[in-house]
XYZ file of C-alpha atoms in Angstrom:
507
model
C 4.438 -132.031 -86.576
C 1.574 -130.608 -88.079
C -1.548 -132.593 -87.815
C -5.119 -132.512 -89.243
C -7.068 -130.678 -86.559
C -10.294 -133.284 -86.883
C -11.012 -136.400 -88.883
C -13.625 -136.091 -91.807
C -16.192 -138.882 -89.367
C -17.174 -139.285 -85.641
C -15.994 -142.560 -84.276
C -19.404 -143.702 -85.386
C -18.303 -143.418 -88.774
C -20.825 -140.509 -90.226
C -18.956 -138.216 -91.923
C -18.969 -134.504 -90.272
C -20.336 -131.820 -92.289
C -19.309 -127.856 -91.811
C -21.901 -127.506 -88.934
C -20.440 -130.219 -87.223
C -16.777 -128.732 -86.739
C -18.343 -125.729 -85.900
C -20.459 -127.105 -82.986
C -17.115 -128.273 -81.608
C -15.766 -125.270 -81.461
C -18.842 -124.061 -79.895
C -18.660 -126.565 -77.330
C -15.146 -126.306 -76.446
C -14.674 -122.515 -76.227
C -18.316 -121.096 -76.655
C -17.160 -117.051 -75.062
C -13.787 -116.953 -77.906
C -14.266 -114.896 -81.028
C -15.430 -116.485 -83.772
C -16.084 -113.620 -86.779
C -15.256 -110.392 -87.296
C -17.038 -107.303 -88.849
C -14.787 -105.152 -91.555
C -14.074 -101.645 -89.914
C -15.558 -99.952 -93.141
C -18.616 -102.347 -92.477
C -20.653 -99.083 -92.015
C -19.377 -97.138 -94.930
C -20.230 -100.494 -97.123
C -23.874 -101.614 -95.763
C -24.934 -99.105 -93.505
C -24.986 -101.286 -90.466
C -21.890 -100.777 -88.110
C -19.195 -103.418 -87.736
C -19.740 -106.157 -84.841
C -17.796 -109.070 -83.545
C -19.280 -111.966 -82.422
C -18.356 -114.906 -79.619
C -18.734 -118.680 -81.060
C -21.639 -119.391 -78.829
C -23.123 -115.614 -80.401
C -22.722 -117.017 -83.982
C -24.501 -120.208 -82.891
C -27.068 -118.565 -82.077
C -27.053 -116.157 -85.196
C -27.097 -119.206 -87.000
C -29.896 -121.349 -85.304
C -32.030 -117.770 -85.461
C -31.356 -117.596 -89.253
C -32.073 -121.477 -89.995
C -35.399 -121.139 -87.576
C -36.587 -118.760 -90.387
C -35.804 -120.547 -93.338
C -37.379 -123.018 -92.327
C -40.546 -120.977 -90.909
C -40.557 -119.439 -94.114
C -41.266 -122.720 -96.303
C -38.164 -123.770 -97.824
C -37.833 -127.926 -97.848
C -34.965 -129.485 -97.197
C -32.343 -129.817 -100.123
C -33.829 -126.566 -101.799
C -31.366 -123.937 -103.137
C -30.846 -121.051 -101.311
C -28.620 -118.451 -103.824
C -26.305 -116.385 -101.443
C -25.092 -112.356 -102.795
C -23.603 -110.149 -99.677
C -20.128 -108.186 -99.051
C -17.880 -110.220 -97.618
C -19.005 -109.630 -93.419
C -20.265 -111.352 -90.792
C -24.322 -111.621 -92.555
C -22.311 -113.546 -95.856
C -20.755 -116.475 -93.133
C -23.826 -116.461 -90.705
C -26.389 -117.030 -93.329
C -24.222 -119.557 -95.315
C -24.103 -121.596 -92.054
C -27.589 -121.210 -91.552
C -28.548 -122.631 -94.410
C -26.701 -125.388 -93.984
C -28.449 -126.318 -90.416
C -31.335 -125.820 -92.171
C -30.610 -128.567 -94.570
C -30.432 -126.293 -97.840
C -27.997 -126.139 -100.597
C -26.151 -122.722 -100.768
C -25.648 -121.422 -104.621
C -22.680 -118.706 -103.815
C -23.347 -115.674 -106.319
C -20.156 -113.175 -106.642
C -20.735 -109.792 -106.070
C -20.012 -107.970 -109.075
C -22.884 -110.039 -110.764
C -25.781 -108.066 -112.237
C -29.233 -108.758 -113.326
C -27.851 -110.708 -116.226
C -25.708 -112.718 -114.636
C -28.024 -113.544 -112.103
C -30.758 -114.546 -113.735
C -29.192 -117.197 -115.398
C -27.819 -118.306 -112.551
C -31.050 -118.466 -110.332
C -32.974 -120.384 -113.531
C -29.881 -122.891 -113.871
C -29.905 -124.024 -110.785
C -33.795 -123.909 -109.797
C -33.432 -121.741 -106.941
C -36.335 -121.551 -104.642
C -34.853 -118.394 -102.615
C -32.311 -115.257 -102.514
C -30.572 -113.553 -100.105
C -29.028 -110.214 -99.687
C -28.768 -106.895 -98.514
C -29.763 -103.727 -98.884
C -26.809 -101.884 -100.469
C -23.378 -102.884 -101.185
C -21.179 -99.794 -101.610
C -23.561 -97.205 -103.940
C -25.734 -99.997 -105.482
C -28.916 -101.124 -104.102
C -28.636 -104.661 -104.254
C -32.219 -104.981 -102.667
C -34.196 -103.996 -105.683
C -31.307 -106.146 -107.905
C -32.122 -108.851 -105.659
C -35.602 -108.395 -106.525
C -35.676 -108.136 -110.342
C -33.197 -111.019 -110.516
C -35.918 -112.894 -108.682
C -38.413 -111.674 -110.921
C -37.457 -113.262 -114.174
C -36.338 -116.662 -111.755
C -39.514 -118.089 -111.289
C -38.470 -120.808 -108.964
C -37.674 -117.974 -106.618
C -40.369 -118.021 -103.895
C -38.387 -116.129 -100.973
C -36.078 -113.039 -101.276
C -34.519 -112.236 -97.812
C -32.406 -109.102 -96.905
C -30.099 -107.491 -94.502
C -30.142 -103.858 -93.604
C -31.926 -100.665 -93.037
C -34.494 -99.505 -95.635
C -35.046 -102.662 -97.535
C -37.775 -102.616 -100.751
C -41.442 -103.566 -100.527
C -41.328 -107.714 -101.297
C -37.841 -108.277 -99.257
C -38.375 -110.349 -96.276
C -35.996 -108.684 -93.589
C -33.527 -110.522 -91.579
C -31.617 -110.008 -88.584
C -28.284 -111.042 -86.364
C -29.710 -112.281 -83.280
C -27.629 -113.549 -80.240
C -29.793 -115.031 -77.947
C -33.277 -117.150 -77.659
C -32.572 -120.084 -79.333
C -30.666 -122.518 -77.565
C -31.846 -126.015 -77.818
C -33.064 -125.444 -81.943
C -33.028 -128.181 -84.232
C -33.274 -128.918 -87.632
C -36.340 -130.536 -88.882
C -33.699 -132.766 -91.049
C -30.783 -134.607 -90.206
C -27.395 -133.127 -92.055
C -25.651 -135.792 -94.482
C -21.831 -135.003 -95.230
C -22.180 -136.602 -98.750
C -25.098 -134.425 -100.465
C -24.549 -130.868 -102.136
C -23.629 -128.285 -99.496
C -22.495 -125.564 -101.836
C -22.755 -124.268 -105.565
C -20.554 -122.378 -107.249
C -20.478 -120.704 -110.632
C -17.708 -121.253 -113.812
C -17.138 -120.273 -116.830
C -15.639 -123.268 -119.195
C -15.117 -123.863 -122.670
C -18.399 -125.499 -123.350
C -19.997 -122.467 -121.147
C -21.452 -121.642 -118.023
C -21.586 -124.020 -115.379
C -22.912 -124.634 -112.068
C -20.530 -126.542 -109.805
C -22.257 -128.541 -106.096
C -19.780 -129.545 -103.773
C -20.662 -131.775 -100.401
C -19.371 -131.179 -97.236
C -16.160 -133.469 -97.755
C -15.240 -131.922 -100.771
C -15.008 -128.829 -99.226
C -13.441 -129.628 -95.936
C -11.012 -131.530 -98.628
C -10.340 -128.185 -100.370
C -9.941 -126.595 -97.121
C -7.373 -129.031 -95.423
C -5.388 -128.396 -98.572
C -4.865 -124.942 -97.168
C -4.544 -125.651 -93.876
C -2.251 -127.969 -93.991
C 0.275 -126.860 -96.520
C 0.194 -123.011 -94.438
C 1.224 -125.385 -91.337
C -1.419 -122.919 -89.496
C -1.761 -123.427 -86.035
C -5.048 -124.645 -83.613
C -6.726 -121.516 -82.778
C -5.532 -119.194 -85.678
C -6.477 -115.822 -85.729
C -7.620 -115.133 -89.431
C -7.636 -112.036 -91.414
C -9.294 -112.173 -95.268
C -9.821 -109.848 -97.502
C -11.284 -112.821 -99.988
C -15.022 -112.697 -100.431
C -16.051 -116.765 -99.864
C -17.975 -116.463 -103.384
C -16.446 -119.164 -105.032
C -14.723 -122.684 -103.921
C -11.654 -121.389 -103.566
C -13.213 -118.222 -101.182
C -15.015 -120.315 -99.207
C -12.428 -122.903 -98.788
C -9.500 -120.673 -97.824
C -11.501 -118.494 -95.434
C -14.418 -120.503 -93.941
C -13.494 -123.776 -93.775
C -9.895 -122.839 -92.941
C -11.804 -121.012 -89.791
C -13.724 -123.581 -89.486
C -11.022 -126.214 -89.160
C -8.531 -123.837 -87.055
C -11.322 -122.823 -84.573
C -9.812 -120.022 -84.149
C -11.761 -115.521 -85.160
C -12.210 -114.917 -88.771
C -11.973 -111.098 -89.088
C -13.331 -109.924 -93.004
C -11.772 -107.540 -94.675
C -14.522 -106.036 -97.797
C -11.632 -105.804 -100.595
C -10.646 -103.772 -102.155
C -9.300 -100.717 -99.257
C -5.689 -100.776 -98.962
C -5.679 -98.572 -96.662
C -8.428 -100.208 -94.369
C -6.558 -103.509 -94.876
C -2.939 -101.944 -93.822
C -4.780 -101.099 -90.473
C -6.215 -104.028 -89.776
C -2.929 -106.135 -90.166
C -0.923 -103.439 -87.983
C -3.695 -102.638 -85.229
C -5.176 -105.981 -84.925
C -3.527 -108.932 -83.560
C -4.119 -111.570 -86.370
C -1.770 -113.936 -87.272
C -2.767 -115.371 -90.572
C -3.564 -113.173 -94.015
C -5.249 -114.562 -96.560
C -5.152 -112.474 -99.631
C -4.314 -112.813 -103.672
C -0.611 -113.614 -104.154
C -0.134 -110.320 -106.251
C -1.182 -108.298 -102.915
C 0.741 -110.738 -100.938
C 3.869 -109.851 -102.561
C 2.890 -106.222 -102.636
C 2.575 -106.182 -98.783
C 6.189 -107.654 -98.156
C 8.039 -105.268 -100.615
C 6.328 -102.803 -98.772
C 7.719 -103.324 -95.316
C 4.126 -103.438 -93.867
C 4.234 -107.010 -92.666
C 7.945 -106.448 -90.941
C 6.824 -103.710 -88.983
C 7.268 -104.200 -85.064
C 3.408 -104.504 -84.117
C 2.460 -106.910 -86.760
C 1.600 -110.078 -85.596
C 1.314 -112.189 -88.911
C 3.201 -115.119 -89.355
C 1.482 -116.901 -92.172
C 0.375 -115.455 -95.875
C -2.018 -117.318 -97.668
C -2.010 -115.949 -101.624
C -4.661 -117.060 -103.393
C -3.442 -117.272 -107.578
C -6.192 -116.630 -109.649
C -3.187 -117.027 -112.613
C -1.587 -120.162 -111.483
C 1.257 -119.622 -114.739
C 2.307 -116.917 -112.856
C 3.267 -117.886 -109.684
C 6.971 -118.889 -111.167
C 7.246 -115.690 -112.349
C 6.526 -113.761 -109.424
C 8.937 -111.788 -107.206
C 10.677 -113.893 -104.590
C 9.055 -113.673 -100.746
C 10.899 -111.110 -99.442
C 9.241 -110.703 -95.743
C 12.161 -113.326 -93.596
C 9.532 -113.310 -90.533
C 6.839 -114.927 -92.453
C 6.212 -117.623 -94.662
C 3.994 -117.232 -97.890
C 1.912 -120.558 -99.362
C 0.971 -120.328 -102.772
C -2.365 -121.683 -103.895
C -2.975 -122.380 -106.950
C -6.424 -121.987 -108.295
C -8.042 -123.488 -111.578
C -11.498 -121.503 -111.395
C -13.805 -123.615 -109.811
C -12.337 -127.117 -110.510
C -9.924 -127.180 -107.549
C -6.729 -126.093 -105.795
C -3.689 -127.189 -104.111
C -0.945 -125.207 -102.119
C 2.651 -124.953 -101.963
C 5.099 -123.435 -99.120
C 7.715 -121.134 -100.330
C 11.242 -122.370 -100.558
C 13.532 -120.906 -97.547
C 15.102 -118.493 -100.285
C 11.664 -117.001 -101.215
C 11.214 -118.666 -104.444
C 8.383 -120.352 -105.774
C 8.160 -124.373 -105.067
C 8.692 -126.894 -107.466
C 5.362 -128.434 -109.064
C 5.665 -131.987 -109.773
C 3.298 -134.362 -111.059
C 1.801 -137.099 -109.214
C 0.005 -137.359 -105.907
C 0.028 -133.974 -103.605
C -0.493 -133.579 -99.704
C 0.043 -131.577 -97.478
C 2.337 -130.219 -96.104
C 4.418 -130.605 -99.283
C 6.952 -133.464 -98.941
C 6.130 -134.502 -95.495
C 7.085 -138.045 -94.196
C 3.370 -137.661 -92.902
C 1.912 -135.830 -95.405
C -1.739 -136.317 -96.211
C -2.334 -137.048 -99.315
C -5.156 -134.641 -100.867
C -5.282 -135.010 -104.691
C -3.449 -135.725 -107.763
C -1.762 -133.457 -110.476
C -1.338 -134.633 -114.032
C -0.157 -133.512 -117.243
C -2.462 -134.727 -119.667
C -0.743 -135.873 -123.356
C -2.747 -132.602 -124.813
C -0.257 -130.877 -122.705
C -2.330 -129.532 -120.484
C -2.550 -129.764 -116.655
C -5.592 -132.116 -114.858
C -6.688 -132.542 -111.108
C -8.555 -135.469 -109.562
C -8.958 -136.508 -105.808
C -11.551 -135.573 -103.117
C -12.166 -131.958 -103.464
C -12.368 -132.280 -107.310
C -16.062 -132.509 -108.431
C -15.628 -134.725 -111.750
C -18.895 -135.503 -112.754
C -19.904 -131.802 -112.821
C -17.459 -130.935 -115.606
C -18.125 -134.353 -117.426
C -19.520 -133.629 -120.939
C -22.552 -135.463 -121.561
C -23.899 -136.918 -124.619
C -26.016 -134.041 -124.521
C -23.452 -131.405 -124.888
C -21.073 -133.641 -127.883
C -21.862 -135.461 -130.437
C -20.136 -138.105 -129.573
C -19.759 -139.586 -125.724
C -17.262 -138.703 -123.737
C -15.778 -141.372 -121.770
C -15.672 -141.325 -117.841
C -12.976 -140.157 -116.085
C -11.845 -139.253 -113.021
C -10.069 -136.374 -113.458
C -11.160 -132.732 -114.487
C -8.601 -131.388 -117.334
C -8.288 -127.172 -116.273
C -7.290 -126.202 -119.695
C -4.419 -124.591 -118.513
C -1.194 -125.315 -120.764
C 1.707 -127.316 -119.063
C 4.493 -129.433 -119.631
C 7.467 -131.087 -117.524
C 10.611 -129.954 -117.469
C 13.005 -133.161 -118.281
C 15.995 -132.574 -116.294
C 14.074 -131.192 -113.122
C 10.664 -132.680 -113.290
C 8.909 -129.713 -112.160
C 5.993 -128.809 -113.680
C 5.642 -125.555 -116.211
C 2.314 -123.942 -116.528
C 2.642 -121.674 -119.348
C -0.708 -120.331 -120.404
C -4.134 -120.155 -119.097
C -7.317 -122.057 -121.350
C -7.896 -120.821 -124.523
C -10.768 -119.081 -124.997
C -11.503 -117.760 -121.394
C -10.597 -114.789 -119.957
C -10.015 -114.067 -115.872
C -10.333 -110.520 -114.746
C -10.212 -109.883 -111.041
C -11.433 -113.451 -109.865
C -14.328 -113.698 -112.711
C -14.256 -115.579 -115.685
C -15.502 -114.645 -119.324
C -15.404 -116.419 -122.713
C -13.861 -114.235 -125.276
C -17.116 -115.128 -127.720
C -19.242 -113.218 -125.331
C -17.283 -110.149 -125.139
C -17.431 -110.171 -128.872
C -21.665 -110.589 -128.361
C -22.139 -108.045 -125.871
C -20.003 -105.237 -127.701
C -21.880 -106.552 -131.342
C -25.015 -105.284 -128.942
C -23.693 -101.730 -128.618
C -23.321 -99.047 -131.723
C -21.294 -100.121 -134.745
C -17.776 -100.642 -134.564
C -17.864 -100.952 -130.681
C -14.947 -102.938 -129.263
C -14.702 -105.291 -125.677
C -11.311 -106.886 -125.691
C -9.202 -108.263 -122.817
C -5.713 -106.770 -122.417
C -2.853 -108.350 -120.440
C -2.636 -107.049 -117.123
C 0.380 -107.870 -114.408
C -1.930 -108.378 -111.249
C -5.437 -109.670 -112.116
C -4.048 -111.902 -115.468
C -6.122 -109.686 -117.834
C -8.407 -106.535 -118.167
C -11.212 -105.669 -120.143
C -10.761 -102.445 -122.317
C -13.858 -101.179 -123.815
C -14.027 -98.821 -127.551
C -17.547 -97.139 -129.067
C -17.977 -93.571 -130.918
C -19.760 -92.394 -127.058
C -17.942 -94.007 -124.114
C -20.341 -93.037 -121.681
C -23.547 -93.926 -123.821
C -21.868 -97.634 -124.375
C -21.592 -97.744 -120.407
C -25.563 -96.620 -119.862
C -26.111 -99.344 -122.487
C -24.259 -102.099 -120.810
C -25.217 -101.143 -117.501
C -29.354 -101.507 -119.312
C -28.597 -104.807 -119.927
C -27.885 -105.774 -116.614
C -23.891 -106.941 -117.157
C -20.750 -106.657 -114.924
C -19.258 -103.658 -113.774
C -15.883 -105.061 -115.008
C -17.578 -105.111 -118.668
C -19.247 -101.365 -118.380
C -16.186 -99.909 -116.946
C -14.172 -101.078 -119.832
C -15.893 -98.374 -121.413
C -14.769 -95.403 -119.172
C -12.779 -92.184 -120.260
C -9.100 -92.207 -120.154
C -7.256 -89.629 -120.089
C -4.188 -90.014 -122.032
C -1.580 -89.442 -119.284
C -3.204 -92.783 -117.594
């Protein structure tokens, strides 16, 4: 029977926070690996790839904390987090939380633009980074961002050849045994921040600790994943869901967390075949992708668990059946940055039955935990409340309506639903109006409407159905490659300047 692998409070009744399982870990099998370094890692930063030992990453992390807190930052200050998904992203993370600082999670594909609201919205006192990510040099974006943020007081970075005004930092595995926090950690203040995109606009979202060990043992659980799991994902921990289905999930396991920097098929192929891992966690589309192509049946694959993440939750039900017999796939359903839950595949590889009411996991359990609640709301669309779910951040204020909104304790998603009435199940049809989701990141459909009205007359940014990601952006102007200089200028998303590339018409 599958149990939770550690109670959210000590016998003494304090509720654990993320540093807390990981010390346990530490203490129980300090020489196993904890995290490992992308193969590409090189290719993507500059730095070469690395593995690290639990005790290793506890030092990494006390070395990191020891110079936030050197450096100035108070306790419950905002730290705003932008790296490739490797071992620097889940080592500083940690590190700020031992330090007693609030990580704001910032995705990767977010430009100047983006950023800058982001730093002002949330008052953040520091950044950090790297030097590069792929061909862009993230330092000096780092920098600028910081520039117009003028609660920024810090900007740290990782890697070789960082700019004039970036205070360097380093992976460090030994020298600082016995380091302590200047604060003690409480389990019930913001941990984490994360960014969304909702009708009424942009958003930043804190979670505590137990809201996202909540979110995690939602995954956990329903995957049935074993003590000690050997984790491969290719999902960058830059949102709830991320973070919750990679980190914590390691985190709770206490098992290696090996990254994989999406998007190289290829790379990703070899690390499921050469390396021994035994859980994947990637986006259901690629999930199903991987079985149809035999690569998870082949003899020297060791994975027995898939973990898709559904960025299009009303498409999960349409999806191909699980086709791979020696694995099982959980589905997890993702409402931006409200909240999640999970569901197991059937034994004939079909999607399982939503129903409304109370959901644990694992799924239909005598045992099972129980982790939230699913309703359809009489608008007809589908709500979440329980512990993960961070209500009062998505509550409307009299400040944003004329008129004041009562309390609640549930978060509606916006995503159309209704019940089926001779089965039950629940049917989620479309996703909220007025927001688009391309590739993980959310837009509202005014905006792309703002940003092309900033380009040359007659310029058009629309989103176009897409069968993997939910939707793409397609981009028209009289000069394609002027409209991308322009958009690029103005500091926006890759996904929006690319959606003014060339075509050629045989693609």
């Amino acid at each position: 029977m599958q149990t939770a692998p550690s109670s959210a409070a000590t016998s003494s009744g304090t509720a654990l926070t993320l540093d807390d399982l990981f010390r346990r870990t530490v203490l129980r099998q300090p020489d196993a690996i904890a995290l490992i370094d992308p193969p590409n890692k090189e290719r993507v930063t500059g730095s070469a790839p690395r593995q690290l030992t639990f005790a290793q990453t506890d030092q990494a992390i006390s070395g990191i904390a020891a110079r936030f807190v050197e450096a100035g930052l108070p306790p419950g200050s905002i730290i705003a987090v932008q790296m490739p998904n490797t071992i620097e992203f889940v080592v500083t993370v940690m590190a700020a939380l031992r330090a007693g600082l609030v990580v704001a999670l910032l995705p990767q594909l977010w430009r100047q633009s983006e950023l800058t609201i982001a730093l002002n919205r949330v008052g953040a006192r520091a950044i950090a980074g790297v030097s590069r990510i792929e061909i862009v040099d993230h330092g000096e974006l780092a920098l600028h961002a910081a520039a117009e943020a003028f609660s920024i007081r810090q900007v740290f970075g990782f890697g070789n050849d960082l700019p004039e005004g970036m205070t360097p930092l380093e992976i460090t595995t030994s020298g600082m045994n016995g380091w302590l926090s200047p604060t003690l950690p409480d389990a019930r203040r913001p941990a984490i921040i994360s960014f969304d995109v909702t009708p009424d606009g942009f958003r930043a979202i804190p979670r505590n600790h137990l809201q996202l060990i909540s979110g995690g043992l939602a995954v956990f659980l329903e995957a049935g994943l074993p003590q000690g799991a050997r984790l491969l994902s290719s999902i960058a921990p830059a949102s709830f869901a991320g973070f919750a289905s990679s980190v914590v999930t390691w985190l709770l396991s206490g098992g290696s967390l090996a990254l994989h920097h999406p998007a190289d098929f290829q790379i990703l192929e070899q690390q499921i075949v050469d390396d021994r891992h035994d859980t994947l966690i990637v986006p259901g589309p690629l999930a199903i992708r991987l079985a149809e192509s035999g690569t998870l049946a082949r003899p020297q694959v060791a994975i027995r668990h898939v973990i898709g993440l559904w960025r299009t939750p009303d498409r999960v039900t349409g999806s191909n059946d699980w086709q791979d017999t020696g694995t099982t796939l959980t589905d997890i359903y993702l409402f931006g940055e409200i909240g999640l839950f999970g569901a197991r595949r059937l034994e004939d590889g079909s999607a399982a039955p939503i129903t409304p009411g109370a959901f644990g996991a694992p799924r239909g359990a005598a045992s099972s935990k129980t982790i939230g609640e699913i309703i359809v709301t009489p608008k007809a669309t589908l709500a979440l409340r329980g512990a993960m779910v961070p209500v009062a951040a998505y509550r409307i204020s009299s400040e944003d309506s004329l008129t004041e909104t009562p309390v609640l304790d549930y978060v509606d998603t916006g995503y159309a639903a209704h019940v089926d009435r001779v089965t039950g199940a629940i049917g989620i049809t479309a996703p909220p109006v007025g927001i688009v989701g391309v590739g993980g990141y959310r837009f509202l459909s005014q905006d792309l409407d703002a940003w092309a009205k900033r380009l040359t007359a007659g310029a058009m940014l629309t989103a176009l159905p897409d069968q993997l990601n939910g939707f793409r952006l397609a981009g028209r102007a009289g000069d394609n490659s002027r409209a991308r200089e322009a958009l690029g200028e103005l500091g926006l998303n890759p996904l929006m300047v690319e959606a003014f590339r060339d075509r050629s018409s045989g693609t």
